[in-house]
Tab-separated table of C-alpha atoms in Angstrom:
chain	number	residue	atom	x	y	z
A	1	MET	CA	9.906	20.976	36.559
A	2	PRO	CA	10.860	17.364	35.814
A	3	PRO	CA	14.298	16.639	34.344
A	4	SER	CA	14.077	17.077	30.591
A	5	ILE	CA	15.743	16.249	27.347
A	6	PRO	CA	18.880	18.360	26.745
A	7	THR	CA	17.591	21.763	25.751
A	8	THR	CA	18.699	24.849	23.904
A	9	THR	CA	17.031	28.234	23.908
A	10	SER	CA	18.567	29.757	20.764
A	11	ALA	CA	20.641	28.897	17.732
A	12	ASP	CA	23.851	26.948	18.374
A	13	SER	CA	25.565	30.309	18.651
A	14	LEU	CA	25.320	33.674	16.962
A	15	SER	CA	28.413	34.944	15.239
A	16	PRO	CA	30.055	38.021	16.827
A	17	ALA	CA	28.715	40.163	13.997
A	18	ASP	CA	25.128	39.147	14.635
A	19	ASP	CA	22.951	41.516	16.663
A	20	GLY	CA	20.333	38.862	17.383
A	21	THR	CA	17.908	40.165	14.760
A	22	THR	CA	19.342	38.656	11.562
A	23	PRO	CA	19.275	34.872	11.488
A	24	ARG	CA	22.294	32.861	10.468
A	25	PRO	CA	22.026	30.408	7.565
A	26	ALA	CA	19.633	27.640	8.486
A	27	ASP	CA	20.704	24.734	10.648
A	28	VAL	CA	20.163	21.504	8.698
A	29	ILE	CA	18.545	18.610	10.579
A	30	ASP	CA	16.775	15.328	9.827
A	31	VAL	CA	13.356	16.048	11.300
A	32	ALA	CA	11.796	18.904	13.221
A	33	VAL	CA	8.931	18.141	15.592
A	34	ILE	CA	7.190	21.373	16.537
A	35	GLY	CA	5.336	21.099	19.827
A	36	ALA	CA	6.543	19.200	22.902
A	37	GLY	CA	3.232	17.958	24.229
A	38	PRO	CA	2.227	14.282	24.359
A	39	ALA	CA	1.804	14.006	20.571
A	40	GLY	CA	5.141	15.690	19.851
A	41	LEU	CA	7.041	13.560	22.330
A	42	MET	CA	5.445	10.392	20.932
A	43	VAL	CA	6.427	11.411	17.402
A	44	ALA	CA	9.974	11.912	18.661
A	45	GLU	CA	9.933	8.442	20.212
A	46	VAL	CA	8.733	6.784	17.004
A	47	LEU	CA	11.266	8.604	14.811
A	48	SER	CA	14.229	8.138	17.122
A	49	ALA	CA	13.416	4.416	17.353
A	50	ALA	CA	13.524	4.348	13.542
A	51	GLY	CA	17.054	5.726	13.656
A	52	TRP	CA	16.475	9.386	12.835
A	53	ARG	CA	17.952	12.349	14.684
A	54	VAL	CA	15.027	14.285	16.132
A	55	ASP	CA	14.892	17.929	17.190
A	56	VAL	CA	11.800	19.016	19.121
A	57	TYR	CA	10.895	22.708	19.348
A	58	ASP	CA	8.496	24.292	21.819
A	59	ALA	CA	7.538	27.877	22.608
A	60	MET	CA	7.322	27.236	26.358
A	61	PRO	CA	10.233	27.018	28.850
A	62	SER	CA	9.717	23.247	29.193
A	63	GLY	CA	7.913	20.412	27.463
A	64	GLY	CA	4.783	18.543	28.488
A	65	ARG	CA	3.160	21.415	30.365
A	66	LYS	CA	-0.438	20.606	29.435
A	67	PHE	CA	0.260	16.940	30.118
A	68	LEU	CA	1.323	17.823	33.652
A	69	MET	CA	-1.652	20.116	34.200
A	70	ALA	CA	-4.088	17.463	32.960
A	71	GLY	CA	-2.595	15.044	35.466
A	72	LYS	CA	-3.193	17.227	38.498
A	73	GLY	CA	-6.566	15.653	39.173
A	74	GLY	CA	-5.319	12.143	38.409
A	75	MET	CA	-3.494	11.167	35.210
A	76	ASN	CA	-6.183	9.490	33.099
A	77	LEU	CA	-4.169	7.676	30.422
A	78	THR	CA	-6.827	5.757	28.518
A	79	HIS	CA	-10.001	3.701	28.966
A	80	SER	CA	-10.528	-0.029	29.323
A	81	GLU	CA	-13.800	-0.423	27.405
A	82	PRO	CA	-13.912	-2.755	24.375
A	83	ALA	CA	-12.613	-1.522	21.031
A	84	ALA	CA	-15.965	-0.943	19.281
A	85	PRO	CA	-17.524	1.420	21.855
A	86	PHE	CA	-14.090	2.991	22.404
A	87	VAL	CA	-13.843	3.951	18.729
A	88	ALA	CA	-17.452	5.151	18.690
A	89	ARG	CA	-16.497	7.856	21.222
A	90	TYR	CA	-14.890	9.780	18.367
A	91	GLY	CA	-18.239	10.529	16.747
A	92	LYS	CA	-18.033	11.825	13.200
A	93	ARG	CA	-14.330	10.995	13.016
A	94	ALA	CA	-14.651	7.466	14.415
A	95	GLU	CA	-13.613	5.797	11.170
A	96	ALA	CA	-10.425	7.863	10.794
A	97	VAL	CA	-9.437	7.684	14.452
A	98	GLY	CA	-10.177	3.964	14.410
A	99	GLN	CA	-7.457	3.593	11.772
A	100	TRP	CA	-4.984	5.400	14.031
A	101	LEU	CA	-5.940	3.173	16.957
A	102	ARG	CA	-5.003	0.112	14.942
A	103	ARG	CA	-1.474	1.459	15.091
A	104	PHE	CA	-1.536	2.358	18.788
A	105	SER	CA	-4.492	1.195	20.865
A	106	ALA	CA	-5.630	1.676	24.445
A	107	ASP	CA	-3.825	-1.565	25.330
A	108	ASP	CA	-0.685	-0.174	23.721
A	109	VAL	CA	-0.946	2.918	25.941
A	110	ARG	CA	-0.832	0.709	29.032
A	111	SER	CA	2.052	-1.364	27.662
A	112	TRP	CA	3.962	1.799	26.815
A	113	ALA	CA	3.509	3.132	30.348
A	114	HIS	CA	4.606	-0.206	31.831
A	115	ARG	CA	7.802	-0.117	29.742
A	116	LEU	CA	8.514	3.242	31.332
A	117	GLY	CA	8.232	1.592	34.736
A	118	ILE	CA	4.778	3.027	35.448
A	119	ASP	CA	2.175	0.554	36.716
A	120	THR	CA	-1.462	1.240	35.904
A	121	PHE	CA	-4.870	0.241	37.217
A	122	VAL	CA	-8.453	0.360	35.988
A	123	GLY	CA	-10.785	2.509	38.088
A	124	THR	CA	-14.414	1.765	38.799
A	125	SER	CA	-15.418	3.951	35.832
A	126	GLY	CA	-13.226	1.923	33.467
A	127	ARG	CA	-10.659	4.703	33.201
A	128	VAL	CA	-6.983	3.748	33.338
A	129	PHE	CA	-4.593	5.575	35.662
A	130	PRO	CA	-0.990	5.275	36.852
A	131	THR	CA	-1.016	3.609	40.268
A	132	ASP	CA	0.197	6.832	41.914
A	133	MET	CA	-2.329	8.929	39.897
A	134	LYS	CA	0.461	11.352	38.937
A	135	ALA	CA	1.739	12.620	35.583
A	136	ALA	CA	5.169	13.852	36.680
A	137	PRO	CA	6.859	10.457	37.281
A	138	LEU	CA	5.686	9.223	33.886
A	139	LEU	CA	6.906	12.374	32.155
A	140	ARG	CA	10.290	12.154	33.909
A	141	ALA	CA	10.756	8.566	32.789
A	142	TRP	CA	9.642	9.389	29.259
A	143	LEU	CA	11.952	12.367	28.882
A	144	SER	CA	14.827	10.347	30.262
A	145	ARG	CA	14.262	7.658	27.641
A	146	LEU	CA	14.044	10.239	24.860
A	147	ARG	CA	17.245	11.859	26.091
A	148	ALA	CA	19.006	8.507	25.969
A	149	ALA	CA	17.783	8.074	22.397
A	150	GLY	CA	19.455	11.350	21.373
A	151	VAL	CA	16.332	13.502	21.046
A	152	ARG	CA	17.067	17.214	21.522
A	153	LEU	CA	14.506	19.663	22.910
A	154	HIS	CA	14.744	23.341	21.997
A	155	VAL	CA	12.615	25.388	24.409
A	156	ARG	CA	11.524	29.002	24.050
A	157	HIS	CA	11.431	28.453	20.301
A	158	ARG	CA	8.169	29.869	18.977
A	159	TRP	CA	7.439	28.721	15.465
A	160	LEU	CA	6.853	31.668	13.108
A	161	GLY	CA	6.003	29.650	10.020
A	162	TRP	CA	8.032	29.094	6.925
A	163	ASN	CA	10.736	31.075	5.175
A	164	GLU	CA	9.115	33.841	3.145
A	165	ASP	CA	10.942	32.574	0.053
A	166	ALA	CA	8.368	30.121	-1.288
A	167	SER	CA	11.066	28.286	-3.246
A	168	ALA	CA	12.776	27.361	0.027
A	169	GLY	CA	10.217	24.624	0.573
A	170	PRO	CA	8.164	23.500	3.584
A	171	GLY	CA	11.220	22.260	5.460
A	172	HIS	CA	12.598	25.788	5.894
A	173	LEU	CA	11.348	26.939	9.288
A	174	ARG	CA	11.534	30.166	11.265
A	175	PHE	CA	11.604	30.405	15.055
A	176	SER	CA	11.564	33.294	17.468
A	177	THR	CA	14.045	32.709	20.313
A	178	PRO	CA	15.353	34.799	23.224
A	179	ASN	CA	18.423	35.550	21.080
A	180	GLY	CA	16.588	36.548	17.954
A	181	GLU	CA	15.211	34.712	14.961
A	182	ARG	CA	16.525	31.270	14.078
A	183	TRP	CA	16.154	29.406	10.801
A	184	VAL	CA	16.086	25.639	10.574
A	185	GLN	CA	16.086	23.465	7.479
A	186	ALA	CA	14.513	20.065	8.130
A	187	ARG	CA	14.190	17.140	5.772
A	188	ALA	CA	10.790	16.414	7.336
A	189	VAL	CA	8.532	18.372	9.686
A	190	VAL	CA	5.882	17.112	12.095
A	191	LEU	CA	3.530	19.716	13.564
A	192	THR	CA	1.985	18.841	16.940
A	193	LEU	CA	0.909	22.308	18.023
A	194	GLY	CA	-2.277	21.501	19.918
A	195	GLY	CA	-5.628	23.240	19.720
A	196	ALA	CA	-6.818	26.449	21.341
A	197	SER	CA	-7.606	25.458	24.926
A	198	TRP	CA	-5.339	26.428	27.831
A	199	PRO	CA	-3.275	28.911	25.746
A	200	GLN	CA	-1.217	29.803	28.827
A	201	LEU	CA	0.306	26.323	28.528
A	202	GLY	CA	1.203	26.777	24.869
A	203	SER	CA	-1.895	25.756	22.867
A	204	ASP	CA	-2.731	29.152	21.433
A	205	ALA	CA	-3.628	28.142	17.828
A	206	ALA	CA	-1.190	30.702	16.424
A	207	TRP	CA	-0.388	28.133	13.731
A	208	VAL	CA	-3.758	28.470	12.004
A	209	SER	CA	-2.869	31.460	9.826
A	210	SER	CA	0.449	29.956	8.711
A	211	LEU	CA	-1.210	26.790	7.460
A	212	ARG	CA	-4.082	28.593	5.792
A	213	GLU	CA	-1.617	30.862	4.001
A	214	HIS	CA	-0.086	27.736	2.498
A	215	GLY	CA	-3.398	26.408	1.235
A	216	VAL	CA	-4.130	23.990	4.083
A	217	SER	CA	-7.794	23.630	5.016
A	218	VAL	CA	-8.337	24.360	8.726
A	219	VAL	CA	-11.769	23.868	10.266
A	220	PRO	CA	-12.526	26.691	12.762
A	221	LEU	CA	-11.554	25.762	16.303
A	222	VAL	CA	-14.419	25.559	18.797
A	223	PRO	CA	-14.703	24.510	22.460
A	224	ALA	CA	-14.937	20.799	23.270
A	225	ASN	CA	-15.386	19.124	26.645
A	226	ALA	CA	-16.806	22.466	27.648
A	227	GLY	CA	-19.217	23.787	30.215
A	228	PHE	CA	-22.323	25.708	29.192
A	229	GLU	CA	-23.877	28.872	30.531
A	230	ALA	CA	-27.358	29.103	32.019
A	231	ASP	CA	-29.258	32.108	33.297
A	232	TRP	CA	-29.044	31.249	36.999
A	233	THR	CA	-30.669	33.384	39.647
A	234	PRO	CA	-28.241	34.895	42.172
A	235	HIS	CA	-29.453	32.369	44.778
A	236	MET	CA	-28.637	29.405	42.539
A	237	ARG	CA	-25.257	30.802	41.575
A	238	GLU	CA	-24.186	31.772	45.081
A	239	ARG	CA	-25.667	28.848	47.016
A	240	PHE	CA	-25.087	25.880	44.718
A	241	ALA	CA	-22.033	26.587	42.512
A	242	GLY	CA	-19.736	23.598	42.915
A	243	HIS	CA	-22.505	21.175	43.933
A	244	PRO	CA	-22.706	17.872	42.016
A	245	VAL	CA	-26.010	16.707	40.576
A	246	LYS	CA	-26.238	12.890	40.650
A	247	PRO	CA	-27.535	10.561	39.546
A	248	VAL	CA	-29.257	12.240	36.651
A	249	THR	CA	-30.147	11.523	33.048
A	250	MET	CA	-29.741	14.188	30.361
A	251	THR	CA	-31.771	14.046	27.157
A	252	LEU	CA	-31.233	16.246	24.116
A	253	PRO	CA	-34.043	17.471	21.847
A	254	ASP	CA	-33.170	14.757	19.306
A	255	GLY	CA	-33.728	12.067	21.935
A	256	THR	CA	-30.079	11.317	22.680
A	257	THR	CA	-29.931	10.276	26.336
A	258	ARG	CA	-27.090	9.587	28.737
A	259	GLN	CA	-26.953	9.015	32.484
A	260	GLY	CA	-24.201	10.359	34.734
A	261	GLU	CA	-23.494	13.401	36.809
A	262	PHE	CA	-22.581	17.042	36.366
A	263	VAL	CA	-21.699	20.027	38.503
A	264	ILE	CA	-23.424	23.363	38.927
A	265	SER	CA	-20.972	26.150	38.138
A	266	GLU	CA	-21.159	29.879	38.689
A	267	HIS	CA	-22.017	30.264	35.026
A	268	GLY	CA	-24.083	27.135	34.314
A	269	ILE	CA	-23.178	23.445	34.173
A	270	GLU	CA	-20.005	21.427	33.630
A	271	GLY	CA	-18.658	17.961	34.385
A	272	SER	CA	-18.420	14.512	32.842
A	273	LEU	CA	-22.028	14.146	31.670
A	274	VAL	CA	-21.964	17.605	30.094
A	275	TYR	CA	-18.653	16.912	28.368
A	276	ALA	CA	-19.981	13.648	26.950
A	277	MET	CA	-22.893	15.576	25.391
A	278	CYS	CA	-20.834	18.634	24.472
A	279	ALA	CA	-20.701	18.358	20.687
A	280	PRO	CA	-24.457	18.178	19.968
A	281	ILE	CA	-25.249	20.824	22.616
A	282	ARG	CA	-22.584	23.146	21.204
A	283	ASP	CA	-23.783	22.619	17.643
A	284	ALA	CA	-27.424	23.250	18.604
A	285	ILE	CA	-26.514	26.525	20.315
A	286	ARG	CA	-24.470	27.566	17.302
A	287	ALA	CA	-27.429	26.843	14.998
A	288	ASP	CA	-30.258	28.284	17.100
A	289	GLY	CA	-28.670	30.683	19.596
A	290	SER	CA	-29.618	28.511	22.580
A	291	THR	CA	-30.952	25.037	23.291
A	292	GLN	CA	-32.825	23.066	25.913
A	293	VAL	CA	-31.755	19.849	27.548
A	294	TYR	CA	-34.037	17.743	29.721
A	295	LEU	CA	-33.020	16.315	33.091
A	296	ASP	CA	-34.477	13.283	34.780
A	297	LEU	CA	-33.722	13.953	38.430
A	298	LEU	CA	-34.802	10.449	39.477
A	299	PRO	CA	-33.578	8.200	36.663
A	300	ASP	CA	-34.006	5.026	38.721
A	301	TRP	CA	-37.687	5.762	39.450
A	302	ALA	CA	-40.508	4.971	37.034
A	303	ALA	CA	-42.632	7.962	36.059
A	304	GLU	CA	-45.703	6.324	37.573
A	305	ARG	CA	-44.002	5.939	40.953
A	306	VAL	CA	-42.862	9.573	40.938
A	307	ALA	CA	-46.389	10.735	40.086
A	308	SER	CA	-47.871	8.584	42.845
A	309	GLU	CA	-45.494	9.880	45.498
A	310	VAL	CA	-45.911	13.537	44.522
A	311	ALA	CA	-49.713	13.149	44.610
A	312	ARG	CA	-49.805	11.761	48.137
A	313	PRO	CA	-51.452	14.125	50.642
A	314	ARG	CA	-48.861	16.259	52.376
A	315	GLY	CA	-51.022	17.820	55.069
A	316	SER	CA	-49.421	20.892	56.569
A	317	ARG	CA	-45.942	20.096	55.245
A	318	SER	CA	-44.380	22.376	52.692
A	319	MET	CA	-43.836	21.040	49.184
A	320	ALA	CA	-40.073	21.087	49.823
A	321	SER	CA	-40.516	18.828	52.875
A	322	HIS	CA	-42.926	16.608	50.966
A	323	LEU	CA	-40.471	16.095	48.069
A	324	GLN	CA	-37.651	15.366	50.450
A	325	SER	CA	-39.555	12.829	52.538
A	326	ARG	CA	-41.358	11.043	49.687
A	327	LEU	CA	-38.757	11.221	46.870
A	328	GLY	CA	-35.494	12.220	48.519
A	329	ILE	CA	-35.318	15.405	46.463
A	330	ALA	CA	-33.507	18.107	48.400
A	331	GLY	CA	-30.559	20.450	48.099
A	332	VAL	CA	-29.349	21.109	44.578
A	333	LYS	CA	-32.046	18.984	42.904
A	334	ALA	CA	-34.774	20.875	44.734
A	335	ALA	CA	-33.086	24.120	43.725
A	336	LEU	CA	-33.061	23.030	40.075
A	337	LEU	CA	-36.800	22.404	40.223
A	338	ARG	CA	-37.392	25.903	41.587
A	339	GLU	CA	-35.012	27.362	39.037
A	340	CYS	CA	-36.438	25.692	35.943
A	341	LEU	CA	-40.170	25.259	36.579
A	342	PRO	CA	-42.851	27.987	36.757
A	343	ARG	CA	-44.023	28.721	40.307
A	344	GLU	CA	-47.537	27.486	39.576
A	345	THR	CA	-46.185	24.000	38.730
A	346	PHE	CA	-45.723	23.328	42.459
A	347	ASP	CA	-49.488	23.539	42.916
A	348	ASP	CA	-50.085	20.879	40.260
A	349	PRO	CA	-48.829	17.416	41.369
A	350	ALA	CA	-49.058	15.924	37.879
A	351	ALA	CA	-47.110	18.765	36.277
A	352	LEU	CA	-44.539	18.690	39.072
A	353	ALA	CA	-44.024	14.937	38.687
A	354	ALA	CA	-43.587	15.424	34.941
A	355	GLY	CA	-41.020	18.165	35.614
A	356	ILE	CA	-39.016	15.921	37.938
A	357	LYS	CA	-38.747	13.329	35.166
A	358	ARG	CA	-38.194	15.826	32.339
A	359	LEU	CA	-36.907	19.107	33.697
A	360	PRO	CA	-36.186	21.661	30.938
A	361	LEU	CA	-32.889	23.524	31.311
A	362	THR	CA	-32.044	26.250	28.817
A	363	LEU	CA	-28.373	26.541	27.863
A	364	LEU	CA	-27.283	29.811	26.327
A	365	ARG	CA	-23.586	29.719	25.469
A	366	THR	CA	-20.502	27.549	25.486
A	367	ARG	CA	-17.793	28.639	27.890
A	368	PRO	CA	-14.817	30.406	26.239
A	369	ILE	CA	-12.426	28.129	24.363
A	370	ALA	CA	-9.417	29.319	26.376
A	371	GLU	CA	-10.743	27.745	29.585
A	372	VAL	CA	-12.175	24.454	28.332
A	373	ILE	CA	-10.482	21.049	28.404
A	374	SER	CA	-9.971	20.655	24.670
A	375	SER	CA	-10.978	22.054	21.313
A	376	ALA	CA	-12.621	20.647	18.203
A	377	GLY	CA	-11.808	21.624	14.654
A	378	GLY	CA	-8.309	22.036	13.271
A	379	VAL	CA	-6.472	20.736	10.235
A	380	SER	CA	-9.043	19.006	8.061
A	381	LEU	CA	-8.359	15.288	7.774
A	382	GLU	CA	-9.252	15.610	4.100
A	383	ALA	CA	-6.181	17.851	3.717
A	384	LEU	CA	-3.956	14.945	4.826
A	385	ASP	CA	-3.056	11.593	3.355
A	386	ALA	CA	-3.318	8.305	5.247
A	387	ALA	CA	0.118	8.910	6.807
A	388	LEU	CA	-1.092	12.334	8.055
A	389	MET	CA	1.145	14.198	5.614
A	390	VAL	CA	-0.243	17.520	4.382
A	391	LYS	CA	-1.114	17.043	0.724
A	392	ALA	CA	-0.255	20.654	-0.117
A	393	LEU	CA	3.086	20.503	1.737
A	394	PRO	CA	5.003	17.283	1.028
A	395	GLY	CA	7.236	16.389	3.949
A	396	VAL	CA	5.024	18.151	6.520
A	397	PHE	CA	2.931	15.972	8.842
A	398	CYS	CA	0.394	16.848	11.552
A	399	ALA	CA	-0.730	14.999	14.681
A	400	GLY	CA	-2.557	15.431	17.958
A	401	GLU	CA	-5.216	17.899	18.964
A	402	MET	CA	-4.480	20.265	16.076
A	403	LEU	CA	-6.309	17.811	13.797
A	404	ASP	CA	-10.074	18.005	13.224
A	405	TRP	CA	-11.447	15.417	15.670
A	406	GLU	CA	-12.810	15.455	19.195
A	407	ALA	CA	-13.613	13.061	22.005
A	408	PRO	CA	-14.978	13.183	25.543
A	409	THR	CA	-12.778	13.001	28.592
A	410	GLY	CA	-11.993	9.562	29.978
A	411	GLY	CA	-8.634	8.860	28.353
A	412	TYR	CA	-9.929	9.094	24.791
A	413	LEU	CA	-8.208	12.408	24.065
A	414	LEU	CA	-4.753	11.293	25.126
A	415	THR	CA	-5.060	7.908	23.429
A	416	ALA	CA	-5.948	9.449	20.063
A	417	CYS	CA	-3.157	12.003	20.412
A	418	PHE	CA	-0.684	9.151	20.942
A	419	ALA	CA	-2.168	7.096	18.111
A	420	SER	CA	-2.112	9.934	15.576
A	421	ALA	CA	1.461	10.702	16.613
A	422	CYS	CA	2.507	7.121	15.893
A	423	VAL	CA	0.879	7.283	12.450
A	424	ALA	CA	2.543	10.623	11.664
A	425	GLY	CA	5.883	9.388	13.017
A	426	ASP	CA	5.708	6.300	10.820
A	427	GLY	CA	4.783	8.482	7.857
A	428	ALA	CA	7.664	10.893	8.452
A	429	ALA	CA	10.113	7.989	8.818
A	430	ALA	CA	8.929	6.494	5.523
A	431	TYR	CA	9.170	9.893	3.837
A	432	LEU	CA	12.708	10.412	5.112
A	433	GLU	CA	13.721	7.072	3.639
A	434	THR	CA	12.633	8.326	0.209
A	435	GLN	CA	14.834	11.420	0.646
A	436	ARG	CA	18.124	9.582	1.286
């Protein structure tokens, strides 16, 4: 585990008469940030820079666990594409997220990393990475800077919601700790509790009921950047799970088309192209019970050329050999043709050529939310003001993945988490000024 901010695991101390089950009177602090992921740590940075004493609480034994896990395959910080297409990646919430990005943009992410002593580079895909591709050095530097700014991290503090006495106000918080329940009274609260993916790292969505009980609108959490299940034959599942399919174009029933690559999984399909198309596929399955996508296995070939090559005489060669020699279709692409087309199609060159250019693949289900990269849904943006303060709970702010937005992988998730955290941090700082 990287060196962290000074931590506590319980209340400052329990009096000798306490048995660990009855909390002491609440500790009074400036601001409580609940959740020590990227959004929570960024909120702490913004507020500490504004001169406020910040206490960060997290249920896990250390902070930044999902951040570290996400960096195992290469820490993708942000993306280098121009602002307009960057903002468009946020789909239905592009306008709102675009406002956050005015506060903290993709360029700001790179500048922030550089100030921590972390150099970055732009990969061939346009994604931005630390030069060493690792998350741990960045997190160590970040935590060190927060420690120097006086931020305190309280680990193994699971937020239980608010004091049952409604008159106590939204700043009166309850935490479960190894030494019993702890109460904290904060002048402002920022919730950065994540979504519902990777619950073993702390994002378990246990906060949903607490907010709904206090009249906060929460859109149901659903998988995002998720794989989808297909009804593979045993041969496809056992022989080709883990194989990439590239290049390929995927088209949805509404005509939306994107080129890229994906991976065959034991259960169906996953990977960057699938994640980029996740929201409309997920919504179609939810509406109709299943959906079809269409694959162009030779996106760089004109349909006429494919038809001509398939129709050439093949003599005594098998169709598999013919497709490999004339079109380069073999391995996993050949298996997909066998999997998705009726057997009789292989006796009809025109139908086979059409299938190569528009191969129907039925998708049945989204993979479970606990195993996917991120989740959609969360605190409705309409329940918040422009500073991301909860309208029903003055002094309580929300940021990060627990808000109702989504984005594909490629650095967009982390960038929006940072940006929303900066907006919420600014809002909490302004609110605290009014409470002096």
